[in-house]
Amino acid sequence: MCSHQSSCPVTDTDTTHVVSAHPEQGWTLLCDGAIVFDDSGLLLPDGRIVAPHRVPADQLAVAA
């Protein structure tokens, strides 16, 4: 999967690199095989799911 020297650790989205981006579909493939979704959800290479990090509606900014 990851061809970087000292392979990128799985689930460390700060150090992995984008292999394929599809913003029109809402997802990005990282070099470690993880798929990151626009809603902040994550599908790991081993099939585990990281749920989206949602902000409660009362904490969202409202345009004036």
Short mmCIF file of N, CA and C in Angstrom, two decimals:
data_model
loop_
_atom_site.label_atom_id
_atom_site.label_comp_id
_atom_site.label_asym_id
_atom_site.label_seq_id
_atom_site.Cartn_x
_atom_site.Cartn_y
_atom_site.Cartn_z
N MET A 1 0.82 -1.19 0.00
CA MET A 1 0.00 0.00 0.00
C MET A 1 0.87 1.26 0.00
N CYS A 2 1.33 1.68 1.16
CA CYS A 2 2.10 2.92 1.27
C CYS A 2 3.53 2.65 0.83
N SER A 3 4.02 3.43 -0.13
CA SER A 3 5.37 3.22 -0.64
C SER A 3 6.38 4.19 -0.03
N HIS A 4 5.97 4.96 0.96
CA HIS A 4 6.89 5.90 1.61
C HIS A 4 7.90 5.15 2.45
N GLN A 5 9.11 5.69 2.52
CA GLN A 5 10.11 5.08 3.38
C GLN A 5 9.67 5.31 4.82
N SER A 6 9.69 4.25 5.58
CA SER A 6 9.02 4.12 6.87
C SER A 6 7.53 4.38 6.63
N SER A 7 6.84 3.29 6.34
CA SER A 7 5.43 3.35 5.96
C SER A 7 4.60 4.20 6.91
N CYS A 8 3.61 4.87 6.35
CA CYS A 8 2.72 5.71 7.14
C CYS A 8 1.90 4.83 8.07
N PRO A 9 1.75 5.24 9.33
CA PRO A 9 0.94 4.45 10.26
C PRO A 9 -0.54 4.53 9.90
N VAL A 10 -1.25 3.43 10.06
CA VAL A 10 -2.68 3.39 9.78
C VAL A 10 -3.39 4.29 10.78
N THR A 11 -4.39 5.00 10.33
CA THR A 11 -5.24 5.92 11.09
C THR A 11 -4.55 7.22 11.47
N ASP A 12 -3.34 7.47 11.01
CA ASP A 12 -2.68 8.74 11.29
C ASP A 12 -2.84 9.62 10.06
N THR A 13 -3.99 10.25 9.94
CA THR A 13 -4.29 11.02 8.73
C THR A 13 -3.45 12.29 8.63
N ASP A 14 -2.68 12.62 9.66
CA ASP A 14 -1.81 13.80 9.59
C ASP A 14 -0.53 13.52 8.81
N THR A 15 -0.10 12.27 8.76
CA THR A 15 1.16 11.95 8.08
C THR A 15 0.96 11.21 6.76
N THR A 16 -0.22 10.69 6.52
CA THR A 16 -0.46 9.98 5.26
C THR A 16 -0.68 10.97 4.13
N HIS A 17 -0.55 10.50 2.92
CA HIS A 17 -0.66 11.34 1.74
C HIS A 17 -1.85 10.91 0.89
N VAL A 18 -2.43 11.86 0.20
CA VAL A 18 -3.58 11.57 -0.67
C VAL A 18 -3.10 10.85 -1.92
N VAL A 19 -3.74 9.72 -2.22
CA VAL A 19 -3.44 8.97 -3.42
C VAL A 19 -4.44 9.33 -4.51
N SER A 20 -5.71 9.45 -4.11
CA SER A 20 -6.77 9.75 -5.06
C SER A 20 -7.85 10.55 -4.36
N ALA A 21 -8.17 11.73 -4.88
CA ALA A 21 -9.20 12.57 -4.29
C ALA A 21 -10.41 12.64 -5.21
N HIS A 22 -11.58 12.48 -4.64
CA HIS A 22 -12.84 12.54 -5.39
C HIS A 22 -13.83 13.43 -4.64
N PRO A 23 -13.57 14.75 -4.61
CA PRO A 23 -14.45 15.64 -3.85
C PRO A 23 -15.88 15.66 -4.37
N GLU A 24 -16.06 15.40 -5.66
CA GLU A 24 -17.41 15.37 -6.21
C GLU A 24 -18.22 14.20 -5.66
N GLN A 25 -17.52 13.17 -5.17
CA GLN A 25 -18.18 12.01 -4.58
C GLN A 25 -18.07 12.01 -3.06
N GLY A 26 -17.25 12.91 -2.51
CA GLY A 26 -17.16 13.06 -1.06
C GLY A 26 -16.18 12.15 -0.36
N TRP A 27 -15.13 11.66 -1.06
CA TRP A 27 -14.16 10.80 -0.39
C TRP A 27 -12.76 10.98 -0.96
N THR A 28 -11.78 10.56 -0.14
CA THR A 28 -10.37 10.64 -0.51
C THR A 28 -9.68 9.36 -0.07
N LEU A 29 -8.88 8.77 -0.96
CA LEU A 29 -8.10 7.58 -0.64
C LEU A 29 -6.71 8.01 -0.19
N LEU A 30 -6.28 7.51 0.97
CA LEU A 30 -4.95 7.83 1.49
C LEU A 30 -3.97 6.70 1.17
N CYS A 31 -2.68 6.99 1.26
CA CYS A 31 -1.64 6.03 0.88
C CYS A 31 -1.62 4.78 1.75
N ASP A 32 -2.19 4.85 2.96
CA ASP A 32 -2.21 3.66 3.82
C ASP A 32 -3.43 2.78 3.56
N GLY A 33 -4.26 3.17 2.56
CA GLY A 33 -5.43 2.38 2.21
C GLY A 33 -6.71 2.83 2.88
N ALA A 34 -6.64 3.81 3.76
CA ALA A 34 -7.83 4.33 4.43
C ALA A 34 -8.59 5.25 3.48
N ILE A 35 -9.90 5.31 3.66
CA ILE A 35 -10.74 6.21 2.90
C ILE A 35 -11.34 7.21 3.88
N VAL A 36 -11.13 8.49 3.60
CA VAL A 36 -11.66 9.56 4.43
C VAL A 36 -12.84 10.18 3.70
N PHE A 37 -13.95 10.33 4.42
CA PHE A 37 -15.15 10.91 3.83
C PHE A 37 -15.26 12.37 4.25
N ASP A 38 -15.95 13.17 3.42
CA ASP A 38 -16.10 14.60 3.69
C ASP A 38 -16.78 14.90 5.01
N ASP A 39 -17.60 13.98 5.51
CA ASP A 39 -18.28 14.22 6.79
C ASP A 39 -17.40 13.85 7.98
N SER A 40 -16.11 13.60 7.73
CA SER A 40 -15.06 13.26 8.70
C SER A 40 -15.10 11.80 9.13
N GLY A 41 -15.92 10.98 8.51
CA GLY A 41 -15.89 9.55 8.77
C GLY A 41 -14.67 8.92 8.11
N LEU A 42 -14.32 7.72 8.54
CA LEU A 42 -13.11 7.06 8.05
C LEU A 42 -13.36 5.57 7.93
N LEU A 43 -12.95 4.98 6.81
CA LEU A 43 -13.00 3.53 6.61
C LEU A 43 -11.57 3.05 6.55
N LEU A 44 -11.18 2.24 7.50
CA LEU A 44 -9.80 1.76 7.60
C LEU A 44 -9.58 0.56 6.68
N PRO A 45 -8.33 0.30 6.31
CA PRO A 45 -8.03 -0.81 5.39
C PRO A 45 -8.49 -2.18 5.90
N ASP A 46 -8.57 -2.36 7.22
CA ASP A 46 -8.99 -3.65 7.76
C ASP A 46 -10.51 -3.77 7.90
N GLY A 47 -11.25 -2.74 7.42
CA GLY A 47 -12.70 -2.78 7.43
C GLY A 47 -13.35 -2.08 8.62
N ARG A 48 -12.53 -1.66 9.60
CA ARG A 48 -13.10 -0.94 10.74
C ARG A 48 -13.58 0.43 10.30
N ILE A 49 -14.57 0.95 11.01
CA ILE A 49 -15.16 2.25 10.69
C ILE A 49 -14.92 3.21 11.84
N VAL A 50 -14.54 4.43 11.52
CA VAL A 50 -14.46 5.51 12.50
C VAL A 50 -15.61 6.45 12.18
N ALA A 51 -16.50 6.62 13.14
CA ALA A 51 -17.70 7.43 12.92
C ALA A 51 -17.34 8.89 12.69
N PRO A 52 -18.17 9.61 11.95
CA PRO A 52 -17.95 11.04 11.72
C PRO A 52 -17.94 11.81 13.03
N HIS A 53 -17.19 12.89 13.06
CA HIS A 53 -17.10 13.77 14.22
C HIS A 53 -18.07 14.92 13.99
N ARG A 54 -19.25 14.79 14.44
CA ARG A 54 -20.28 15.80 14.16
C ARG A 54 -20.34 16.84 15.27
N VAL A 55 -20.57 18.06 14.86
CA VAL A 55 -20.70 19.17 15.79
C VAL A 55 -22.19 19.37 16.06
N PRO A 56 -22.58 19.52 17.34
CA PRO A 56 -23.99 19.79 17.64
C PRO A 56 -24.47 21.05 16.92
N ALA A 57 -25.72 21.05 16.47
CA ALA A 57 -26.26 22.14 15.66
C ALA A 57 -26.17 23.48 16.36
N ASP A 58 -26.30 23.50 17.68
CA ASP A 58 -26.25 24.78 18.38
C ASP A 58 -24.85 25.38 18.42
N GLN A 59 -23.83 24.62 18.02
CA GLN A 59 -22.46 25.12 18.00
C GLN A 59 -22.00 25.52 16.60
N LEU A 60 -22.86 25.35 15.60
CA LEU A 60 -22.52 25.73 14.24
C LEU A 60 -22.59 27.24 14.07
N ALA A 61 -21.71 27.78 13.26
CA ALA A 61 -21.73 29.22 12.97
C ALA A 61 -22.87 29.51 11.99
N VAL A 62 -23.53 30.63 12.20
CA VAL A 62 -24.63 31.04 11.34
C VAL A 62 -24.23 32.31 10.62
N ALA A 63 -24.39 32.32 9.30
CA ALA A 63 -24.06 33.51 8.51
C ALA A 63 -25.07 34.60 8.79
N ALA A 64 -24.58 35.81 8.89
CA ALA A 64 -25.48 36.95 9.18
C ALA A 64 -25.97 37.60 7.91
#
